Amino acid sequence: MKHKMLEKFGEVFGNTEEAKVYFAPGRVNLIGEHTDYNAGHVFPCALTIGTYGVARKRNDGILRFYSLNFEHLGVIESSLEDLVFQKEADWTNYPKGVMWAFQEKGYTIKQGMDLLLFGNIPNGSGLSSSASVEVLTGFILRDMFQFSVSNQDLALIGQFSENKFNGVNCGIMDQFAIAMGKEDHAIFLDTADLSYEYAPIKLEGAKIVITSSNKKRGLGDSKYNERRQECETALAELQEVIGIEGLGNLTIEQFEEYKSAIKDPVRQKRAKHAVYENQRTIQAKEALTANQLALFGQLMNASHVSLRDDYEVTGIELDTLVEAAWKVDGVIGSRMTGAGFGGCTVSIVKDEAIDTFQKVVGENYKETIGYEADFYVVEVGNGPVVL
Ligand code: GLA
């Protein structure tokens, strides 16, 4: 891959002198969905698929971007003087946003760069291709200009750029999982204070299978912000009766005791998901650590039911995939992953059942939805690296 990337860089930008090759992963969340903006826990891991980048510092302030995923867009040019969001700047708003964020945080970028990217994360699948580009850009900037920032800072700067430059009000999970990824480990992160622990993923005889619904998110971002708003209102109502800082602070018993403070029944369901999902995530981490894979799978399934019925972010595509998966022998657990409204599911499937799983779920999906789903057997990898 390194060689191919350099060759392409040479073709697009003239030669490969002083160009360096980098990689940042994508991520999948095993459990703990829509908890990261509710002071709850998440349990994601980095993947071995992600974004490759070749970068070289320039002597002027010009920025030139090229993506092998969007070759028809050609070289997109900008400059360090012009770090503002522009719709027509397309995907380059992600790297530009991170450069802007570094400047905002007081790190001066004195020279421009030529940057060529290639991502092998299925496009629009909800495996965080944008967070992968953000962390990759931060990692390149740190390497190029010797900024003293930690990997955790790279995650925070990436999230800041996504929130403030690209206008998506996401939580910290995606950027954190990518910047802090560790081979064969999931990251148990408490988003209330960013304390975290690595938990070994020992799936003995089973694999993580991601199924892409191939439904693009479309309206997803506005629904995402709507859910955040609902949780914030529910929290404010609860704060009238109990001193908490986030829904993640509540136990199930406390929630049941105080839930009547939430005046609207829909909002009550949203808050219920956030509280129960957080508790499921804590339990799931313990189950995985104790090698109780069957329990882990049951918690994944329960997470999907809650996202379907209480949080209402699944939709017919993800429900069809998951409900078909549950019926296949050898499926330990299956649920939607990421924001929802399209995107992917994550399933833990016994090795000998993977073929049947793909066949049964694939046929079922095609028949109900009308187009194909795609399957990826994935591996859990490290955070960003220089290749
Ligand atoms: C998206 C956001 C994350 C998180 C998930 C839902 O992936 O970027 O911060 O909120 O949705 O769990």
CSV table of C-alpha atoms and ligand atoms in Angstrom, one decimal:
chain,number,residue,atom,x,y,z
A,1,MET,CA,0.0,0.0,0.0
A,2,LYS,CA,2.8,2.4,0.9
A,3,HIS,CA,4.4,2.0,-2.5
A,4,LYS,CA,1.2,2.5,-4.3
A,5,MET,CA,0.3,5.6,-2.3
A,6,LEU,CA,3.7,7.1,-3.0
A,7,GLU,CA,3.5,6.3,-6.7
A,8,LYS,CA,0.2,8.1,-6.9
A,9,PHE,CA,1.5,11.0,-4.9
A,10,GLY,CA,4.3,11.4,-7.5
A,11,GLU,CA,1.9,11.3,-10.4
A,12,VAL,CA,-0.4,14.0,-8.9
A,13,PHE,CA,2.2,16.2,-7.2
A,14,GLY,CA,5.3,15.8,-9.5
A,15,ASN,CA,7.7,13.7,-7.3
A,16,THR,CA,7.9,12.0,-4.0
A,17,GLU,CA,10.9,13.7,-2.4
A,18,GLU,CA,10.4,14.1,1.3
A,19,ALA,CA,6.9,12.8,1.2
A,20,LYS,CA,5.8,10.6,4.1
A,21,VAL,CA,3.0,7.9,4.3
A,22,TYR,CA,0.6,7.7,7.2
A,23,PHE,CA,-2.4,5.7,8.3
A,24,ALA,CA,-5.3,6.2,10.7
A,25,PRO,CA,-7.9,3.6,11.3
A,26,GLY,CA,-11.7,3.6,11.2
A,27,ARG,CA,-13.7,2.4,14.2
A,28,VAL,CA,-16.6,0.2,15.1
A,29,ASN,CA,-18.6,0.6,18.4
A,30,LEU,CA,-19.3,-2.7,20.0
A,31,ILE,CA,-21.9,-1.3,22.5
A,32,GLY,CA,-22.7,2.0,24.2
A,33,GLU,CA,-24.6,4.0,21.5
A,34,HIS,CA,-25.7,7.6,21.9
A,35,THR,CA,-24.2,7.6,25.4
A,36,ASP,CA,-21.1,9.7,24.6
A,37,TYR,CA,-22.9,13.0,24.8
A,38,ASN,CA,-24.8,11.8,27.9
A,39,ALA,CA,-21.7,11.4,30.2
A,40,GLY,CA,-22.0,7.7,29.7
A,41,HIS,CA,-19.6,4.8,28.7
A,42,VAL,CA,-18.8,3.6,25.2
A,43,PHE,CA,-16.9,0.5,24.1
A,44,PRO,CA,-15.5,0.9,20.6
A,45,CYS,CA,-12.4,-0.4,18.8
A,46,ALA,CA,-10.2,0.8,16.0
A,47,LEU,CA,-10.1,-1.3,12.8
A,48,THR,CA,-7.3,-2.3,10.4
A,49,ILE,CA,-9.2,-0.5,7.6
A,50,GLY,CA,-9.0,3.2,7.6
A,51,THR,CA,-7.4,6.2,5.8
A,52,TYR,CA,-4.0,6.3,4.2
A,53,GLY,CA,-2.3,9.6,3.6
A,54,VAL,CA,0.8,10.9,1.9
A,55,ALA,CA,1.9,14.4,2.9
A,56,ARG,CA,4.7,16.8,2.2
A,57,LYS,CA,5.3,20.2,3.6
A,58,ARG,CA,5.4,23.1,1.1
A,59,ASN,CA,7.5,26.3,1.3
A,60,ASP,CA,4.5,28.6,0.9
A,61,GLY,CA,1.0,28.7,2.5
A,62,ILE,CA,-0.8,26.7,-0.2
A,63,LEU,CA,-2.7,23.6,0.5
A,64,ARG,CA,-3.3,21.0,-2.2
A,65,PHE,CA,-5.6,18.1,-1.6
A,66,TYR,CA,-6.3,15.0,-3.7
A,67,SER,CA,-8.4,11.9,-2.8
A,68,LEU,CA,-8.2,8.6,-4.6
A,69,ASN,CA,-11.8,8.1,-3.5
A,70,PHE,CA,-13.0,11.2,-5.3
A,71,GLU,CA,-10.6,11.3,-8.3
A,72,HIS,CA,-13.2,13.2,-10.4
A,73,LEU,CA,-12.8,16.2,-8.1
A,74,GLY,CA,-9.1,16.4,-9.1
A,75,VAL,CA,-6.7,18.6,-7.0
A,76,ILE,CA,-8.6,20.9,-4.7
A,77,GLU,CA,-6.6,23.9,-3.8
A,78,SER,CA,-6.8,26.2,-0.8
A,79,SER,CA,-4.5,28.1,1.5
A,80,LEU,CA,-3.7,28.6,5.2
A,81,GLU,CA,-5.1,32.1,4.8
A,82,ASP,CA,-8.5,30.6,3.8
A,83,LEU,CA,-9.4,28.1,6.5
A,84,VAL,CA,-13.2,28.5,6.3
A,85,PHE,CA,-15.9,26.0,5.6
A,86,GLN,CA,-17.0,25.9,2.0
A,87,LYS,CA,-19.5,23.5,0.6
A,88,GLU,CA,-17.7,23.3,-2.7
A,89,ALA,CA,-14.5,22.3,-0.9
A,90,ASP,CA,-16.2,19.0,-0.3
A,91,TRP,CA,-14.2,16.4,1.7
A,92,THR,CA,-11.3,18.8,2.1
A,93,ASN,CA,-13.4,20.6,4.8
A,94,TYR,CA,-12.3,17.8,7.1
A,95,PRO,CA,-8.5,18.3,6.9
A,96,LYS,CA,-9.0,22.1,6.6
A,97,GLY,CA,-11.2,22.0,9.7
A,98,VAL,CA,-8.4,20.3,11.7
A,99,MET,CA,-5.8,22.8,10.5
A,100,TRP,CA,-8.2,25.6,11.6
A,101,ALA,CA,-8.7,23.8,15.0
A,102,PHE,CA,-4.9,23.6,15.6
A,103,GLN,CA,-4.6,27.4,14.9
A,104,GLU,CA,-7.6,28.1,17.2
A,105,LYS,CA,-5.9,26.1,19.9
A,106,GLY,CA,-2.7,28.2,19.5
A,107,TYR,CA,-0.6,26.0,17.3
A,108,THR,CA,0.7,28.0,14.4
A,109,ILE,CA,0.9,26.3,11.1
A,110,LYS,CA,3.5,28.2,9.1
A,111,GLN,CA,3.7,26.2,5.9
A,112,GLY,CA,1.1,24.6,3.6
A,113,MET,CA,1.2,21.0,2.4
A,114,ASP,CA,0.3,18.6,-0.5
A,115,LEU,CA,-1.9,15.9,0.8
A,116,LEU,CA,-3.1,12.7,-1.0
A,117,LEU,CA,-5.6,10.4,0.7
A,118,PHE,CA,-7.1,7.0,0.1
A,119,GLY,CA,-9.7,5.4,2.4
A,120,ASN,CA,-10.7,1.8,2.4
A,121,ILE,CA,-13.5,2.3,4.8
A,122,PRO,CA,-16.8,1.7,2.9
A,123,ASN,CA,-18.0,5.1,2.0
A,124,GLY,CA,-20.8,6.6,4.2
A,125,SER,CA,-21.1,3.4,6.2
A,126,GLY,CA,-20.9,4.9,9.6
A,127,LEU,CA,-17.4,3.5,10.4
A,128,SER,CA,-16.2,7.0,10.9
A,129,SER,CA,-14.4,7.8,7.7
A,130,SER,CA,-14.6,11.5,8.6
A,131,ALA,CA,-13.1,11.1,12.1
A,132,SER,CA,-10.4,8.9,10.6
A,133,VAL,CA,-9.5,11.8,8.2
A,134,GLU,CA,-9.5,14.2,11.1
A,135,VAL,CA,-7.2,12.2,13.3
A,136,LEU,CA,-5.0,11.4,10.4
A,137,THR,CA,-4.6,15.1,9.6
A,138,GLY,CA,-3.9,16.0,13.2
A,139,PHE,CA,-1.3,13.2,13.4
A,140,ILE,CA,0.4,14.5,10.2
A,141,LEU,CA,0.4,18.0,11.5
A,142,ARG,CA,2.0,16.8,14.8
A,143,ASP,CA,4.7,14.9,12.9
A,144,MET,CA,5.4,17.7,10.4
A,145,PHE,CA,5.6,20.6,12.8
A,146,GLN,CA,6.6,18.8,16.0
A,147,PHE,CA,3.5,20.0,18.0
A,148,SER,CA,3.5,18.7,21.5
A,149,VAL,CA,0.0,17.2,21.6
A,150,SER,CA,-0.9,13.7,22.9
A,151,ASN,CA,-3.1,11.2,21.0
A,152,GLN,CA,-5.9,12.1,23.3
A,153,ASP,CA,-5.5,15.8,22.3
A,154,LEU,CA,-5.6,14.7,18.6
A,155,ALA,CA,-9.1,13.2,19.4
A,156,LEU,CA,-10.3,16.4,21.1
A,157,ILE,CA,-9.0,18.6,18.4
A,158,GLY,CA,-10.6,16.4,15.8
A,159,GLN,CA,-14.0,16.5,17.6
A,160,PHE,CA,-13.6,20.3,18.0
A,161,SER,CA,-13.1,20.7,14.3
A,162,GLU,CA,-16.1,18.4,13.5
A,163,ASN,CA,-18.3,20.4,15.9
A,164,LYS,CA,-17.2,23.9,15.1
A,165,PHE,CA,-15.9,23.8,11.5
A,166,ASN,CA,-18.1,21.1,10.0
A,167,GLY,CA,-21.2,21.8,12.2
A,168,VAL,CA,-21.8,18.2,13.3
A,169,ASN,CA,-22.5,18.1,17.0
A,170,CYS,CA,-20.8,14.7,17.6
A,171,GLY,CA,-19.5,13.3,20.8
A,172,ILE,CA,-15.9,12.2,21.5
A,173,MET,CA,-16.3,8.5,20.8
A,174,ASP,CA,-15.2,8.3,17.2
A,175,GLN,CA,-12.1,10.4,17.3
A,176,PHE,CA,-11.1,8.9,20.7
A,177,ALA,CA,-11.4,5.3,19.4
A,178,ILE,CA,-9.3,6.1,16.3
A,179,ALA,CA,-6.6,8.1,18.1
A,180,MET,CA,-6.3,5.7,21.0
A,181,GLY,CA,-6.8,2.4,19.1
A,182,LYS,CA,-5.0,-0.8,20.3
A,183,GLU,CA,-4.7,-4.0,18.3
A,184,ASP,CA,-7.1,-6.7,19.6
A,185,HIS,CA,-8.5,-4.5,22.3
A,186,ALA,CA,-11.6,-2.5,22.7
A,187,ILE,CA,-11.6,0.8,24.6
A,188,PHE,CA,-13.8,1.2,27.6
A,189,LEU,CA,-14.2,4.9,27.8
A,190,ASP,CA,-16.0,7.0,30.4
A,191,THR,CA,-17.0,10.0,28.4
A,192,ALA,CA,-17.8,12.0,31.6
A,193,ASP,CA,-14.1,12.4,32.4
A,194,LEU,CA,-12.2,10.6,29.5
A,195,SER,CA,-10.8,7.9,31.8
A,196,TYR,CA,-10.4,4.7,29.9
A,197,GLU,CA,-9.3,1.1,30.0
A,198,TYR,CA,-8.3,-1.4,27.3
A,199,ALA,CA,-10.2,-4.7,27.3
A,200,PRO,CA,-8.8,-7.6,25.3
A,201,ILE,CA,-11.1,-8.9,22.6
A,202,LYS,CA,-10.9,-12.6,22.8
A,203,LEU,CA,-13.5,-14.0,20.5
A,204,GLU,CA,-12.2,-17.6,20.4
A,205,GLY,CA,-13.7,-19.1,17.3
A,206,ALA,CA,-15.7,-16.1,16.3
A,207,LYS,CA,-15.2,-12.8,14.4
A,208,ILE,CA,-16.6,-9.3,14.2
A,209,VAL,CA,-18.6,-9.0,11.0
A,210,ILE,CA,-19.8,-5.6,9.8
A,211,THR,CA,-22.8,-5.4,7.5
A,212,SER,CA,-23.3,-2.2,5.6
A,213,SER,CA,-26.9,-1.4,4.8
A,214,ASN,CA,-25.7,0.8,1.9
A,215,LYS,CA,-28.3,3.3,3.0
A,216,LYS,CA,-26.7,6.7,3.0
A,217,ARG,CA,-27.4,8.7,6.2
A,218,GLY,CA,-29.0,11.7,4.5
A,219,LEU,CA,-31.2,13.2,7.1
A,220,GLY,CA,-29.2,11.6,9.8
A,221,ASP,CA,-27.3,14.6,11.0
A,222,SER,CA,-30.4,16.7,11.8
A,223,LYS,CA,-32.0,13.7,13.6
A,224,TYR,CA,-28.8,13.3,15.5
A,225,ASN,CA,-28.9,16.8,16.7
A,226,GLU,CA,-32.6,16.4,17.6
A,227,ARG,CA,-31.8,13.4,19.8
A,228,ARG,CA,-29.1,15.3,21.6
A,229,GLN,CA,-31.6,18.1,22.2
A,230,GLU,CA,-34.2,15.7,23.6
A,231,CYS,CA,-31.6,14.3,26.0
A,232,GLU,CA,-30.5,17.7,27.1
A,233,THR,CA,-34.1,18.7,27.9
A,234,ALA,CA,-34.7,15.5,29.8
A,235,LEU,CA,-31.5,16.1,31.8
A,236,ALA,CA,-32.6,19.6,32.7
A,237,GLU,CA,-36.0,18.2,33.9
A,238,LEU,CA,-34.3,15.5,36.0
A,239,GLN,CA,-31.9,18.1,37.5
A,240,GLU,CA,-34.9,19.7,39.1
A,241,VAL,CA,-35.2,16.7,41.3
A,242,ILE,CA,-31.8,15.1,41.5
A,243,GLY,CA,-28.2,16.5,41.4
A,244,ILE,CA,-26.7,14.9,38.3
A,245,GLU,CA,-24.4,16.2,35.6
A,246,GLY,CA,-25.4,13.8,32.9
A,247,LEU,CA,-27.9,11.0,32.2
A,248,GLY,CA,-24.9,8.6,32.5
A,249,ASN,CA,-24.7,9.4,36.3
A,250,LEU,CA,-28.0,7.6,36.9
A,251,THR,CA,-28.4,4.0,37.9
A,252,ILE,CA,-31.4,2.2,36.6
A,253,GLU,CA,-33.1,2.3,40.0
A,254,GLN,CA,-32.6,6.1,40.3
A,255,PHE,CA,-33.9,6.6,36.8
A,256,GLU,CA,-37.1,4.6,37.5
A,257,GLU,CA,-37.6,6.6,40.7
A,258,TYR,CA,-37.2,10.0,39.2
A,259,LYS,CA,-38.3,9.5,35.6
A,260,SER,CA,-41.7,11.1,36.1
A,261,ALA,CA,-39.9,14.5,36.3
A,262,ILE,CA,-39.5,14.1,32.5
A,263,LYS,CA,-42.8,15.5,31.3
A,264,ASP,CA,-43.0,14.2,27.8
A,265,PRO,CA,-43.3,10.4,27.2
A,266,VAL,CA,-41.1,10.5,24.1
A,267,ARG,CA,-38.4,12.3,25.9
A,268,GLN,CA,-38.7,9.8,28.7
A,269,LYS,CA,-38.0,7.0,26.3
A,270,ARG,CA,-34.9,8.8,25.0
A,271,ALA,CA,-33.5,9.3,28.5
A,272,LYS,CA,-34.4,5.7,29.4
A,273,HIS,CA,-32.2,4.5,26.5
A,274,ALA,CA,-29.3,6.6,27.5
A,275,VAL,CA,-29.4,5.4,31.1
A,276,TYR,CA,-30.0,1.7,30.4
A,277,GLU,CA,-27.5,1.6,27.5
A,278,ASN,CA,-24.9,3.0,29.8
A,279,GLN,CA,-25.5,0.3,32.3
A,280,ARG,CA,-25.5,-2.3,29.6
A,281,THR,CA,-22.1,-1.0,28.4
A,282,ILE,CA,-20.6,-1.3,31.9
A,283,GLN,CA,-22.0,-4.9,32.1
A,284,ALA,CA,-20.8,-5.8,28.6
A,285,LYS,CA,-17.2,-4.7,29.4
A,286,GLU,CA,-17.3,-7.0,32.5
A,287,ALA,CA,-18.8,-9.8,30.4
A,288,LEU,CA,-16.1,-9.6,27.8
A,289,THR,CA,-13.3,-9.4,30.4
A,290,ALA,CA,-14.8,-12.5,32.1
A,291,ASN,CA,-15.0,-14.4,28.8
A,292,GLN,CA,-18.8,-14.5,29.0
A,293,LEU,CA,-19.4,-14.1,25.3
A,294,ALA,CA,-23.0,-15.3,25.3
A,295,LEU,CA,-23.9,-12.6,27.9
A,296,PHE,CA,-22.0,-10.0,25.8
A,297,GLY,CA,-24.1,-11.0,22.8
A,298,GLN,CA,-27.3,-10.7,24.7
A,299,LEU,CA,-26.4,-7.2,25.8
A,300,MET,CA,-25.7,-6.3,22.1
A,301,ASN,CA,-29.1,-7.5,21.1
A,302,ALA,CA,-30.8,-5.6,24.0
A,303,SER,CA,-28.9,-2.5,22.9
A,304,HIS,CA,-30.5,-2.8,19.4
A,305,VAL,CA,-34.0,-3.3,20.8
A,306,SER,CA,-33.5,-0.1,22.9
A,307,LEU,CA,-32.2,1.9,19.9
A,308,ARG,CA,-35.1,0.6,17.8
A,309,ASP,CA,-38.0,1.1,20.3
A,310,ASP,CA,-36.9,3.8,22.7
A,311,TYR,CA,-34.3,5.9,20.9
A,312,GLU,CA,-35.8,5.3,17.5
A,313,VAL,CA,-32.7,5.6,15.3
A,314,THR,CA,-32.7,2.3,13.5
A,315,GLY,CA,-35.1,2.2,10.6
A,316,ILE,CA,-36.2,-0.6,8.4
A,317,GLU,CA,-32.8,-1.3,6.8
A,318,LEU,CA,-30.9,-1.8,10.1
A,319,ASP,CA,-33.8,-3.7,11.7
A,320,THR,CA,-34.0,-6.1,8.7
A,321,LEU,CA,-30.3,-6.8,9.0
A,322,VAL,CA,-30.3,-7.3,12.7
A,323,GLU,CA,-33.5,-9.3,13.0
A,324,ALA,CA,-32.3,-11.6,10.2
A,325,ALA,CA,-29.0,-12.0,11.9
A,326,TRP,CA,-30.6,-13.0,15.2
A,327,LYS,CA,-32.2,-16.0,13.5
A,328,VAL,CA,-28.9,-17.4,12.3
A,329,ASP,CA,-27.3,-20.2,14.4
A,330,GLY,CA,-23.8,-19.2,15.5
A,331,VAL,CA,-24.6,-15.4,15.8
A,332,ILE,CA,-23.6,-14.4,19.3
A,333,GLY,CA,-24.9,-10.9,19.1
A,334,SER,CA,-26.0,-8.3,16.5
A,335,ARG,CA,-26.9,-4.6,16.6
A,336,MET,CA,-26.8,-1.4,14.7
A,337,THR,CA,-23.6,0.6,15.3
A,338,GLY,CA,-22.8,4.3,15.1
A,339,ALA,CA,-25.3,7.0,14.8
A,340,GLY,CA,-28.0,4.9,13.1
A,341,PHE,CA,-30.5,6.1,10.4
A,342,GLY,CA,-28.6,3.9,7.9
A,343,GLY,CA,-25.0,2.9,8.1
A,344,CYS,CA,-23.9,-0.5,9.5
A,345,THR,CA,-24.6,-3.3,11.9
A,346,VAL,CA,-22.0,-5.1,14.0
A,347,SER,CA,-22.3,-8.8,14.7
A,348,ILE,CA,-20.2,-11.4,16.5
A,349,VAL,CA,-20.4,-14.6,14.5
A,350,LYS,CA,-18.9,-18.0,15.0
A,351,ASP,CA,-16.3,-18.8,12.3
A,352,GLU,CA,-18.3,-21.8,10.9
A,353,ALA,CA,-21.5,-19.7,10.6
A,354,ILE,CA,-20.0,-16.7,8.7
A,355,ASP,CA,-20.9,-18.1,5.3
A,356,THR,CA,-24.5,-18.9,6.2
A,357,PHE,CA,-24.8,-15.5,8.0
A,358,GLN,CA,-23.8,-13.7,4.8
A,359,LYS,CA,-26.1,-15.8,2.7
A,360,VAL,CA,-29.2,-15.6,4.9
A,361,VAL,CA,-28.9,-12.0,6.0
A,362,GLY,CA,-27.9,-10.9,2.4
A,363,GLU,CA,-30.9,-12.6,0.8
A,364,ASN,CA,-33.3,-11.5,3.4
A,365,TYR,CA,-32.1,-7.9,3.0
A,366,LYS,CA,-32.2,-7.9,-0.8
A,367,GLU,CA,-35.7,-9.3,-0.7
A,368,THR,CA,-37.1,-6.8,1.8
A,369,ILE,CA,-35.1,-3.7,0.9
A,370,GLY,CA,-34.5,-4.2,-2.8
A,371,TYR,CA,-30.7,-3.7,-2.9
A,372,GLU,CA,-27.7,-5.5,-1.6
A,373,ALA,CA,-26.0,-5.3,1.8
A,374,ASP,CA,-22.2,-5.6,2.0
A,375,PHE,CA,-20.2,-7.7,4.5
A,376,TYR,CA,-16.8,-7.1,6.0
A,377,VAL,CA,-15.1,-9.5,8.4
A,378,VAL,CA,-12.9,-7.0,10.3
A,379,GLU,CA,-9.9,-7.0,12.6
A,380,VAL,CA,-9.1,-4.8,15.5
A,381,GLY,CA,-6.1,-2.6,15.0
A,382,ASN,CA,-3.9,0.2,16.3
A,383,GLY,CA,-4.2,4.0,16.3
A,384,PRO,CA,-2.5,6.3,13.8
A,385,VAL,CA,1.0,5.4,12.5
A,386,VAL,CA,3.8,6.5,10.1
A,387,LEU,CA,4.2,3.8,7.5
B,1,GLA,C1,-21.8,9.2,15.9
B,1,GLA,C2,-21.1,10.3,16.7
B,1,GLA,C3,-20.6,9.7,18.0
B,1,GLA,C4,-21.7,8.9,18.8
B,1,GLA,C5,-22.4,8.0,17.9
B,1,GLA,C6,-23.6,7.3,18.5
B,1,GLA,O1,-20.9,8.2,15.5
B,1,GLA,O2,-20.1,10.8,15.9
B,1,GLA,O3,-20.0,10.7,18.8
B,1,GLA,O4,-22.6,9.8,19.4
B,1,GLA,O5,-22.9,8.6,16.7
B,1,GLA,O6,-23.2,6.5,19.6
